[in-house]
Coordinates of C-alpha atoms in Angstrom, one line a residue:
M8 CA 14.4 39.8 -36.0
E9 CA 13.0 36.4 -36.9
S10 CA 15.1 33.6 -38.5
T11 CA 14.8 30.3 -39.5
A12 CA 17.1 27.2 -40.6
R13 CA 17.5 26.0 -44.1
L14 CA 19.4 22.5 -45.0
V15 CA 22.0 23.4 -47.6
G16 CA 24.6 20.9 -48.3
G17 CA 24.0 18.9 -45.3
K18 CA 24.4 21.9 -43.0
Q19 CA 22.1 24.1 -41.1
V20 CA 22.1 27.7 -42.5
A21 CA 20.5 30.5 -40.7
V22 CA 18.4 32.8 -42.9
S23 CA 16.7 36.0 -41.6
L24 CA 12.8 36.2 -42.4
T25 CA 12.5 40.0 -42.0
N26 CA 14.0 42.8 -44.2
T27 CA 14.0 40.2 -47.0
N28 CA 13.1 43.1 -49.5
R29 CA 16.1 45.4 -48.5
N30 CA 18.5 45.0 -51.3
G31 CA 18.1 41.5 -51.2
N32 CA 19.8 40.9 -47.9
R33 CA 18.3 37.6 -47.5
I34 CA 19.4 36.1 -50.8
G35 CA 22.9 37.5 -50.0
K36 CA 23.2 35.5 -46.8
V37 CA 22.4 32.2 -48.4
T38 CA 24.6 33.3 -51.2
R39 CA 27.4 33.6 -49.1
Q40 CA 26.6 30.4 -47.1
A41 CA 26.3 28.6 -50.5
A42 CA 29.5 29.8 -51.6
S43 CA 31.6 27.7 -48.9
F44 CA 30.7 24.6 -50.5
L45 CA 33.0 22.7 -52.9
P46 CA 32.0 23.2 -56.4
M47 CA 30.7 20.2 -58.4
R48 CA 29.1 19.6 -61.8
T49 CA 26.1 21.6 -63.0
N50 CA 22.7 20.2 -62.9
P51 CA 19.7 21.2 -65.3
Q52 CA 17.2 20.9 -62.5
N53 CA 18.9 23.8 -60.4
Q54 CA 17.8 26.9 -62.5
A55 CA 17.4 30.6 -61.6
L56 CA 15.5 31.2 -58.3
H57 CA 11.9 32.7 -58.6
H58 CA 11.1 36.2 -57.3
S59 CA 9.2 39.2 -58.9
Q60 CA 9.7 42.1 -56.8
S61 CA 12.8 43.9 -58.4
Q62 CA 15.5 43.8 -60.9
S63 CA 18.3 43.6 -58.2
Q64 CA 16.7 40.8 -56.7
S65 CA 16.5 39.1 -59.8
N66 CA 20.1 39.7 -60.4
Q67 CA 20.7 38.3 -56.9
H68 CA 18.7 35.2 -57.8
L69 CA 20.8 34.5 -61.0
K70 CA 24.0 34.6 -58.7
L71 CA 22.5 32.4 -56.2
S72 CA 21.3 29.7 -58.9
R73 CA 25.0 29.9 -60.2
R74 CA 26.3 29.1 -56.6
I75 CA 23.9 26.3 -56.0
N76 CA 24.4 24.7 -59.3
K77 CA 28.0 24.1 -58.1
L78 CA 26.8 22.1 -55.0
P79 CA 27.2 18.3 -55.2
P80 CA 24.1 16.5 -56.3
D81 CA 23.9 14.3 -53.1
C82 CA 24.5 17.4 -50.7
G83 CA 21.1 16.7 -48.9
A84 CA 19.6 20.2 -49.8
V85 CA 15.9 20.1 -49.5
R86 CA 12.8 21.9 -50.8
D87 CA 11.4 25.1 -48.6
D88 CA 7.8 25.3 -49.4
S89 CA 7.0 27.9 -46.7
N90 CA 9.3 30.6 -48.2
A91 CA 9.6 29.4 -51.8
S92 CA 13.2 30.7 -51.9
I93 CA 15.3 27.6 -53.1
D94 CA 14.0 25.0 -55.3
K95 CA 14.9 21.3 -54.6
L96 CA 18.4 20.3 -55.4
P97 CA 18.9 17.0 -57.2
E98 CA 17.9 14.0 -55.0
V99 CA 20.2 11.7 -53.7
H100 CA 20.9 8.9 -56.1
G101 CA 22.4 5.2 -56.1
N102 CA 25.2 4.5 -53.8
A103 CA 25.0 7.6 -51.7
K104 CA 21.2 6.9 -50.8
S105 CA 21.2 3.2 -50.2
R106 CA 24.9 3.3 -48.6
P107 CA 24.3 2.0 -45.1
L108 CA 26.6 3.1 -42.4
P109 CA 29.6 0.6 -41.7
L110 CA 28.1 -0.1 -38.4
D111 CA 25.0 -1.2 -40.0
L112 CA 26.7 -3.8 -42.2
K113 CA 28.8 -5.1 -39.5
R114 CA 25.2 -5.7 -37.5
E115 CA 23.7 -7.2 -40.4
L116 CA 26.5 -9.5 -41.1
V117 CA 26.4 -10.5 -37.3
L118 CA 22.6 -11.0 -37.3
L119 CA 22.7 -13.0 -40.4
S120 CA 25.6 -15.2 -39.2
L121 CA 24.4 -16.2 -35.9
P122 CA 21.2 -18.2 -37.1
A123 CA 23.4 -19.4 -40.4
I124 CA 25.9 -20.8 -38.0
A125 CA 23.2 -22.9 -36.2
G126 CA 21.9 -23.8 -39.7
Q127 CA 25.4 -25.0 -40.8
A128 CA 25.8 -26.9 -37.6
I129 CA 22.7 -29.0 -37.7
D130 CA 23.3 -31.2 -40.5
P131 CA 26.8 -32.0 -39.5
L132 CA 25.9 -32.9 -35.8
T133 CA 23.0 -34.8 -37.1
Q134 CA 25.7 -36.9 -39.2
L135 CA 27.8 -37.0 -36.2
M136 CA 24.9 -38.7 -34.2
E137 CA 24.3 -40.9 -37.0
T138 CA 27.8 -41.9 -37.1
A139 CA 28.0 -42.4 -33.5
Y140 CA 25.0 -44.7 -33.5
I141 CA 26.4 -46.8 -36.5
G142 CA 29.8 -46.9 -34.8
R143 CA 28.4 -48.8 -31.9
L144 CA 27.3 -51.6 -34.4
G145 CA 30.9 -52.2 -35.1
S146 CA 34.0 -51.2 -37.3
V147 CA 32.5 -52.8 -40.5
E148 CA 29.3 -51.1 -40.1
L149 CA 30.9 -47.8 -39.7
G150 CA 33.4 -48.3 -42.6
S151 CA 30.7 -49.3 -45.0
A152 CA 28.4 -46.5 -44.0
A153 CA 31.3 -43.9 -44.4
V154 CA 31.9 -45.1 -47.9
S155 CA 28.5 -44.8 -48.8
M156 CA 28.0 -41.4 -47.2
S157 CA 30.9 -40.4 -49.2
I158 CA 29.6 -41.4 -52.4
F159 CA 25.9 -40.0 -51.7
N160 CA 27.5 -36.7 -50.8
T161 CA 29.8 -36.6 -53.8
I162 CA 26.9 -37.2 -56.1
S163 CA 24.1 -35.1 -54.6
K164 CA 26.5 -32.0 -53.9
L165 CA 28.1 -32.1 -57.3
F166 CA 25.1 -30.2 -58.8
N167 CA 23.4 -28.8 -56.0
I168 CA 26.3 -26.8 -54.5
P169 CA 26.3 -24.7 -57.6
L170 CA 22.6 -24.0 -57.4
L171 CA 23.0 -23.1 -53.7
S172 CA 25.9 -20.8 -54.4
V173 CA 24.4 -19.0 -57.6
A174 CA 21.0 -18.8 -56.4
T175 CA 22.0 -16.9 -53.4
S176 CA 23.9 -14.3 -55.3
F177 CA 21.2 -14.1 -58.2
V178 CA 18.4 -13.7 -55.6
A179 CA 20.4 -11.1 -53.7
E180 CA 20.9 -9.3 -57.0
D181 CA 17.3 -9.4 -57.9
L182 CA 16.2 -7.8 -54.7
A183 CA 18.7 -5.2 -54.7
A184 CA 17.6 -4.3 -58.4
Q185 CA 14.1 -3.8 -57.0
G186 CA 15.3 -1.7 -54.1
D187 CA 14.9 -4.5 -51.6
T188 CA 11.3 -4.4 -51.8
A189 CA 10.3 -7.4 -53.4
L190 CA 9.3 -9.3 -50.4
G191 CA 6.3 -7.2 -49.4
E192 CA 3.0 -8.7 -48.2
E193 CA 2.2 -9.4 -51.9
R194 CA 3.5 -12.7 -53.5
K195 CA 6.1 -11.6 -56.1
Q196 CA 7.3 -13.5 -59.0
L197 CA 11.3 -13.7 -59.1
S198 CA 12.7 -15.8 -62.0
S199 CA 15.8 -16.5 -60.1
V200 CA 13.8 -18.5 -57.5
S201 CA 11.7 -20.5 -60.0
T202 CA 14.8 -21.2 -62.1
A203 CA 16.7 -22.6 -59.1
L204 CA 13.6 -24.7 -58.0
V205 CA 13.0 -26.3 -61.4
L206 CA 16.9 -27.1 -61.8
A207 CA 17.0 -28.7 -58.3
I208 CA 14.0 -31.1 -58.8
G209 CA 15.1 -32.2 -62.1
I210 CA 18.8 -32.8 -60.7
G211 CA 17.5 -34.4 -57.7
F212 CA 15.7 -37.2 -59.7
F213 CA 18.6 -37.7 -62.0
E214 CA 20.7 -38.4 -58.9
A215 CA 18.4 -40.8 -57.4
V216 CA 18.4 -42.8 -60.7
A217 CA 22.2 -42.6 -61.0
L218 CA 22.8 -43.7 -57.5
S219 CA 20.4 -46.6 -57.6
L220 CA 21.7 -48.1 -61.0
A221 CA 25.5 -47.4 -60.3
S222 CA 25.6 -48.4 -56.7
A223 CA 28.0 -51.4 -57.1
P224 CA 30.4 -49.6 -59.6
F225 CA 30.6 -46.6 -57.4
L226 CA 31.6 -48.9 -54.5
R227 CA 34.0 -50.6 -56.5
L228 CA 35.6 -47.1 -57.5
M229 CA 35.9 -46.3 -53.7
G230 CA 37.8 -49.6 -53.1
V231 CA 34.9 -51.5 -51.8
H232 CA 34.8 -55.0 -54.2
P233 CA 32.1 -57.4 -54.0
M234 CA 34.2 -59.7 -51.8
S235 CA 34.8 -57.2 -49.0
E236 CA 32.9 -57.6 -45.7
M237 CA 31.7 -53.8 -46.2
F238 CA 30.2 -54.3 -49.6
I239 CA 26.8 -55.6 -48.8
P240 CA 25.9 -53.1 -45.9
A241 CA 27.5 -50.3 -48.0
R242 CA 25.2 -51.0 -51.1
Q243 CA 22.2 -51.4 -49.0
F244 CA 22.8 -48.0 -47.3
L245 CA 23.5 -46.3 -50.6
L246 CA 20.3 -47.5 -52.1
L247 CA 18.2 -46.3 -49.4
R248 CA 19.9 -43.1 -49.1
A249 CA 19.3 -42.3 -53.0
L250 CA 15.6 -42.5 -52.3
G251 CA 16.2 -39.0 -50.5
A252 CA 18.3 -37.3 -53.2
P253 CA 15.6 -35.2 -54.6
A254 CA 14.4 -34.0 -51.3
Y255 CA 18.4 -33.4 -50.3
V256 CA 18.9 -31.4 -53.6
V257 CA 15.9 -29.4 -53.3
S258 CA 16.3 -28.4 -49.7
L259 CA 20.0 -27.2 -50.2
A260 CA 18.7 -25.0 -53.2
L261 CA 16.0 -23.8 -51.1
Q262 CA 18.6 -22.8 -48.3
G263 CA 20.4 -20.9 -51.1
I264 CA 17.2 -19.0 -52.1
F265 CA 16.5 -17.8 -48.4
R266 CA 20.2 -16.8 -48.0
G267 CA 19.5 -14.4 -51.1
F268 CA 16.6 -13.1 -49.2
K269 CA 19.0 -12.3 -46.2
D270 CA 16.8 -14.8 -44.4
T271 CA 18.6 -17.3 -42.4
K272 CA 16.2 -18.0 -39.8
T273 CA 13.7 -19.8 -41.8
P274 CA 15.9 -22.5 -42.8
V275 CA 17.3 -23.0 -39.4
Y276 CA 13.6 -23.7 -38.0
C277 CA 12.9 -26.3 -40.9
L278 CA 16.4 -28.1 -40.4
G279 CA 15.9 -28.2 -36.8
I280 CA 12.5 -29.9 -36.9
G281 CA 13.6 -32.5 -39.8
N282 CA 17.1 -33.0 -38.1
F283 CA 15.3 -33.5 -34.4
L284 CA 13.3 -36.2 -36.1
A285 CA 16.0 -37.8 -37.6
V286 CA 17.9 -38.1 -34.3
F287 CA 14.5 -39.4 -32.7
L288 CA 14.4 -42.2 -35.4
F289 CA 18.0 -43.5 -35.3
P290 CA 17.8 -45.4 -32.1
L291 CA 14.3 -46.7 -32.9
F292 CA 15.0 -47.9 -36.4
I293 CA 18.7 -49.2 -35.7
Y294 CA 18.2 -50.7 -32.4
Q295 CA 14.6 -51.2 -31.6
F296 CA 13.5 -52.4 -34.9
R297 CA 17.1 -54.1 -35.7
M298 CA 17.6 -52.5 -38.9
G299 CA 21.2 -51.7 -38.6
V300 CA 22.6 -49.2 -41.2
A301 CA 19.4 -49.6 -43.2
G302 CA 17.4 -48.0 -40.2
A303 CA 20.1 -45.2 -40.4
A304 CA 19.5 -44.5 -44.0
I305 CA 15.6 -44.6 -43.8
S306 CA 15.9 -42.0 -40.7
S307 CA 17.9 -39.7 -42.9
V308 CA 15.6 -39.9 -46.0
I309 CA 12.5 -39.0 -43.8
S310 CA 14.3 -36.3 -42.3
Q311 CA 15.3 -34.7 -45.7
Y312 CA 11.7 -34.8 -47.0
T313 CA 10.5 -33.2 -43.9
V314 CA 13.0 -30.3 -44.3
A315 CA 12.3 -30.0 -48.2
I316 CA 8.4 -29.8 -47.7
L317 CA 8.6 -27.4 -44.7
M318 CA 10.7 -24.9 -46.6
I319 CA 8.7 -25.2 -49.7
M320 CA 5.6 -24.3 -47.7
L321 CA 7.1 -21.1 -46.0
L322 CA 8.6 -20.1 -49.4
N323 CA 5.4 -20.3 -51.1
K324 CA 4.0 -17.6 -48.6
R325 CA 6.6 -15.1 -50.1
V326 CA 6.9 -15.7 -53.6
I327 CA 5.2 -17.5 -56.6
L328 CA 7.0 -20.6 -56.9
L329 CA 6.1 -21.6 -60.5
P330 CA 7.1 -19.3 -63.5
P331 CA 4.3 -17.9 -65.6
K332 CA 6.1 -19.2 -68.8
L333 CA 9.2 -21.2 -69.4
G334 CA 10.9 -18.3 -71.4
S335 CA 11.0 -16.4 -68.1
L336 CA 13.5 -18.8 -66.4
K337 CA 17.1 -17.8 -66.3
F338 CA 18.7 -21.0 -67.4
G339 CA 21.4 -19.2 -69.5
D340 CA 22.7 -17.2 -66.3
Y341 CA 22.6 -20.1 -64.1
L342 CA 24.3 -22.4 -66.6
K343 CA 27.0 -20.0 -67.1
S344 CA 27.9 -19.2 -63.7
G345 CA 26.7 -22.5 -62.4
G346 CA 29.3 -24.2 -64.7
F347 CA 32.0 -22.4 -63.3
V348 CA 30.9 -23.4 -59.6
L349 CA 30.4 -27.0 -61.0
G350 CA 33.9 -27.3 -62.0
R351 CA 34.9 -26.0 -58.7
T352 CA 32.8 -28.7 -56.8
L353 CA 33.8 -31.2 -58.8
S354 CA 37.5 -30.5 -57.8
V355 CA 36.5 -30.4 -54.1
L356 CA 34.6 -33.6 -54.2
V357 CA 37.2 -35.5 -56.4
T358 CA 39.8 -34.4 -53.6
M359 CA 37.6 -35.6 -50.9
T360 CA 36.9 -38.9 -52.7
V361 CA 40.6 -39.6 -53.2
A362 CA 41.0 -39.0 -49.7
T363 CA 38.3 -41.4 -48.7
S364 CA 39.7 -43.9 -51.2
M365 CA 43.0 -43.8 -49.9
A366 CA 41.9 -44.4 -46.4
A367 CA 39.7 -47.3 -47.5
R368 CA 42.7 -49.2 -48.7
Q369 CA 44.4 -48.9 -45.5
G370 CA 41.6 -51.3 -44.1
A371 CA 38.5 -51.2 -42.0
F372 CA 39.9 -49.8 -38.9
A373 CA 41.7 -46.9 -40.9
M374 CA 38.7 -46.2 -42.7
A375 CA 36.6 -46.3 -39.5
A376 CA 39.0 -43.6 -37.9
H377 CA 39.2 -41.5 -40.9
Q378 CA 35.4 -41.1 -40.8
I379 CA 35.6 -40.0 -37.4
C380 CA 38.1 -37.4 -38.0
M381 CA 36.4 -36.3 -41.1
Q382 CA 32.9 -35.8 -39.6
V383 CA 34.5 -33.9 -36.6
W384 CA 36.4 -31.6 -38.9
L385 CA 33.8 -31.0 -41.2
A386 CA 31.3 -30.3 -38.3
V387 CA 33.3 -27.6 -36.7
S388 CA 34.8 -26.3 -40.0
M389 CA 31.5 -25.7 -41.5
L390 CA 30.5 -23.3 -38.9
T391 CA 32.5 -20.9 -40.5
D392 CA 30.8 -21.3 -43.9
A393 CA 27.9 -19.3 -42.2
L394 CA 30.0 -16.5 -42.1
A395 CA 30.9 -17.1 -45.7
S396 CA 27.1 -17.3 -47.0
S397 CA 26.2 -14.3 -45.0
A398 CA 28.9 -12.4 -46.3
Q399 CA 28.2 -13.5 -49.7
A400 CA 24.6 -12.3 -49.7
L401 CA 25.4 -8.9 -48.2
I402 CA 28.4 -8.4 -50.8
A403 CA 26.1 -9.3 -53.7
S404 CA 23.6 -6.8 -52.8
C405 CA 26.1 -4.0 -51.9
A406 CA 27.9 -4.9 -55.5
S407 CA 24.7 -4.5 -57.4
K408 CA 24.3 -0.9 -56.0
R409 CA 27.7 -0.2 -56.8
D410 CA 28.3 0.3 -53.1
F411 CA 32.0 -0.7 -53.1
D412 CA 32.7 0.9 -49.8
G413 CA 30.2 -1.5 -48.4
V414 CA 31.8 -4.4 -49.9
K415 CA 35.1 -3.3 -48.4
E416 CA 33.6 -3.2 -44.8
V417 CA 32.2 -6.6 -45.0
T418 CA 35.2 -8.1 -46.4
T419 CA 37.6 -6.8 -43.9
F420 CA 35.2 -7.6 -41.0
V421 CA 34.3 -11.1 -42.0
L422 CA 37.8 -12.0 -42.6
K423 CA 38.9 -10.7 -39.1
I424 CA 36.0 -12.9 -37.5
G425 CA 37.4 -15.7 -39.4
V426 CA 40.6 -15.5 -38.0
V427 CA 39.4 -15.5 -34.3
T428 CA 36.7 -18.0 -35.0
G429 CA 39.5 -20.5 -36.5
I430 CA 41.7 -20.1 -33.5
A431 CA 38.8 -20.6 -31.0
L432 CA 37.8 -23.8 -32.8
A433 CA 41.5 -25.2 -32.8
I434 CA 41.9 -24.6 -29.0
V435 CA 38.4 -26.2 -28.2
L436 CA 39.2 -29.2 -30.5
G437 CA 42.9 -29.8 -29.1
L438 CA 41.6 -30.0 -25.6
S439 CA 38.6 -32.0 -26.3
F440 CA 39.2 -34.3 -29.2
D441 CA 40.2 -37.5 -27.2
S442 CA 36.8 -37.3 -25.5
I443 CA 34.9 -36.6 -28.6
A444 CA 36.5 -39.6 -30.4
G445 CA 35.3 -41.9 -27.5
L446 CA 31.6 -41.1 -28.6
F447 CA 32.0 -42.5 -32.0
S448 CA 33.5 -45.9 -31.3
K449 CA 35.1 -48.0 -28.5
D450 CA 37.5 -50.1 -30.7
P451 CA 40.9 -49.4 -29.3
Q452 CA 42.4 -50.0 -32.7
V453 CA 40.2 -47.4 -34.1
L454 CA 40.8 -44.9 -31.3
Q455 CA 44.6 -45.3 -31.5
I456 CA 44.6 -44.3 -35.4
V457 CA 41.9 -41.5 -34.4
R458 CA 44.4 -39.9 -31.8
K459 CA 46.9 -39.6 -34.5
G460 CA 44.4 -37.2 -36.5
V461 CA 44.2 -34.7 -33.7
L462 CA 46.8 -32.4 -35.4
F463 CA 45.1 -32.6 -38.7
V464 CA 41.6 -31.9 -37.2
A465 CA 42.5 -29.1 -34.6
A466 CA 45.6 -27.0 -36.3
T467 CA 43.9 -26.9 -39.5
Q468 CA 40.9 -24.9 -38.3
P469 CA 42.3 -21.2 -38.7
I470 CA 43.2 -22.0 -42.3
T471 CA 39.8 -24.0 -43.0
A472 CA 37.9 -20.9 -41.7
Q473 CA 39.7 -18.5 -44.0
A474 CA 39.4 -20.9 -47.1
F475 CA 35.6 -21.1 -46.8
I476 CA 35.4 -17.4 -46.2
F477 CA 37.2 -16.7 -49.4
D478 CA 34.7 -18.7 -51.2
G479 CA 31.9 -16.7 -50.0
L480 CA 33.6 -13.4 -50.8
H481 CA 34.4 -14.4 -54.5
Y482 CA 30.7 -15.8 -55.0
G483 CA 29.4 -12.5 -53.7
M484 CA 31.3 -10.6 -56.3
S485 CA 30.2 -13.2 -58.8
D486 CA 33.8 -14.2 -59.4
F487 CA 32.7 -17.7 -60.2
G488 CA 35.6 -18.4 -62.9
Y489 CA 38.5 -17.5 -60.7
A490 CA 37.0 -19.7 -57.8
A491 CA 36.8 -22.6 -60.3
W492 CA 40.1 -22.4 -62.0
S493 CA 41.9 -21.9 -58.9
M494 CA 40.1 -24.9 -57.1
M495 CA 41.0 -27.3 -60.1
V496 CA 44.8 -26.6 -59.4
V497 CA 44.9 -26.7 -55.8
G498 CA 42.6 -29.9 -56.1
A499 CA 44.9 -31.5 -58.4
I500 CA 48.1 -30.8 -56.5
S501 CA 46.5 -32.2 -53.5
S502 CA 45.3 -35.3 -54.8
A503 CA 48.4 -36.1 -56.4
F504 CA 50.2 -35.8 -52.9
M505 CA 47.7 -38.4 -51.5
L506 CA 47.9 -40.6 -54.1
Y507 CA 51.8 -41.0 -53.7
A508 CA 52.2 -40.3 -50.0
Q509 CA 49.7 -42.9 -48.7
A510 CA 52.1 -45.7 -49.7
G511 CA 54.7 -44.5 -47.5
L512 CA 53.0 -42.2 -44.7
G513 CA 49.6 -44.3 -44.5
I514 CA 46.6 -42.5 -43.2
S515 CA 48.8 -39.8 -42.1
G516 CA 49.6 -39.1 -45.8
V517 CA 46.1 -38.7 -46.5
W518 CA 45.5 -36.1 -43.6
I519 CA 48.7 -34.1 -44.8
G520 CA 47.3 -33.9 -48.2
L521 CA 43.9 -32.5 -46.8
S522 CA 45.9 -30.0 -44.8
M523 CA 47.7 -28.9 -47.9
F524 CA 44.4 -28.7 -49.9
M525 CA 42.8 -26.1 -47.4
G526 CA 46.2 -24.0 -47.2
L527 CA 46.3 -23.8 -50.9
R528 CA 42.7 -22.6 -51.1
M529 CA 43.3 -20.1 -48.4
L530 CA 46.5 -18.6 -50.4
A531 CA 44.5 -18.7 -53.5
G532 CA 41.7 -16.5 -52.0
F533 CA 44.0 -14.1 -50.6
A534 CA 46.2 -13.7 -54.1
R535 CA 42.8 -12.8 -55.9
L536 CA 42.0 -10.2 -53.1
M537 CA 45.4 -8.6 -53.7
W538 CA 44.8 -8.6 -57.6
S539 CA 44.6 -4.9 -58.3
K540 CA 43.2 -5.6 -61.8
G541 CA 40.5 -8.3 -60.9
P542 CA 37.0 -7.7 -59.7
W543 CA 38.6 -6.3 -56.2
W544 CA 40.3 -3.5 -58.0
F545 CA 38.3 -1.1 -55.5
M546 CA 39.9 -2.7 -52.6
H547 CA 43.2 -0.9 -53.7
S548 CA 41.7 2.4 -55.0
S549 CA 39.9 5.3 -53.4
H550 CA 37.0 5.2 -55.9
K551 CA 33.5 4.4 -54.4
R552 CA 31.9 3.7 -57.5
L553 CA 32.4 3.1 -61.2
A554 CA 32.3 6.2 -63.6

């Protein structure tokens, strides 16, 4: 007796190919097999099966149809054209079809994070090299460059970090809405990409003008007055770096766009080329051409334009950069979500600015030591931001498909990795910080102050890692409102502490305040995750998708 296998409800069902006309035996067998599955809602696509040999067979068909109509719509049953005995059951839709296996999500997160870690490390490491070269000129030059770097980073990142964060989520959502097929061989038009680029160019030119015209007031606000020995080199450095503001804003926005594409390799290539050029030019301009801090600034500007041009050229091969018409741009969406992130970013930058200002009031040696500690701290802690950005892209994609199991998997996995990474960084820094500090300055007074900061730099790494990761998780769920308001509260508390503590504790009070800042950020992120009525409700529910 011949038989074949039919796939019903995801299971192989043996069906006889002989004696099919004898009292409907074949239909009866399939009926009994189908009856073992859990009943679900009726679907109009599953009607009575077709047969024309006898009335008893028609009755058997009707019974079988009723059974099959109770199968889950995503059970995986397929059409069998060879015998035409069972019509196709409903196709798999939405979450069930696109739902990747947990192992696939973990693997994708790792593959996205590895190049992203390299990309996140390149800029801080280049700034470390720049700080080391300038530090050899003297403590005055190092302190003046530190203040100018803080001003430049504050102004340039104020609007650009919202662009980077929002663009990552919006691009990932656009691709998910199109079934992740937007990046084929044909160049596509994505309004989220065009909007980000238009905003980045406009903001970049605005920042360049603001930094150029208000350089002196900014320096006075940071505690560097015209009579200070740091004022002239600091203003010279800031004016030159202002020329690179448009390229810097655009390049960071482009990094957010590529993250939304789940492409973290392309930015690494571009950043590697541009920053390698900067490292090559630093000693040439600073020492060989005797340009001092001005040479360092010029090298950075050349590097920034190189990175921006390379990324624009590569992006142009994938998508159409300019929109067909102005009305297709998503200014409203960007301004709404970006407004929240702007408030959050402003709170972060104000807190960091308060820390730098309080350190500058301790004198040139304290300011130089603070700059060394901050550069090392940011260089290593920003590595975990690569995990956060990768998780953000995956979570935004899963959430747009209503794949909340996928969001759970990514969230749990990335938090575990963050704990391990933070502890590893703390151990490495604790053992090697003295040697690292010697690369930036040979001044014994500066190094004496730097050694006091080892506890701040090393011990806070596990906390800092979780704080960065929680930011990425909230952005992936488009929970920009909570990210903004919680950061404003945390920043206000930490800034108030530093304003009062530095009078009695000196530079140590500044570092304690920054440690408090990261700790409160981590607690705020954890509290939101435990909030059963917020956007993370599914973390406390067995539901896999919204009704």
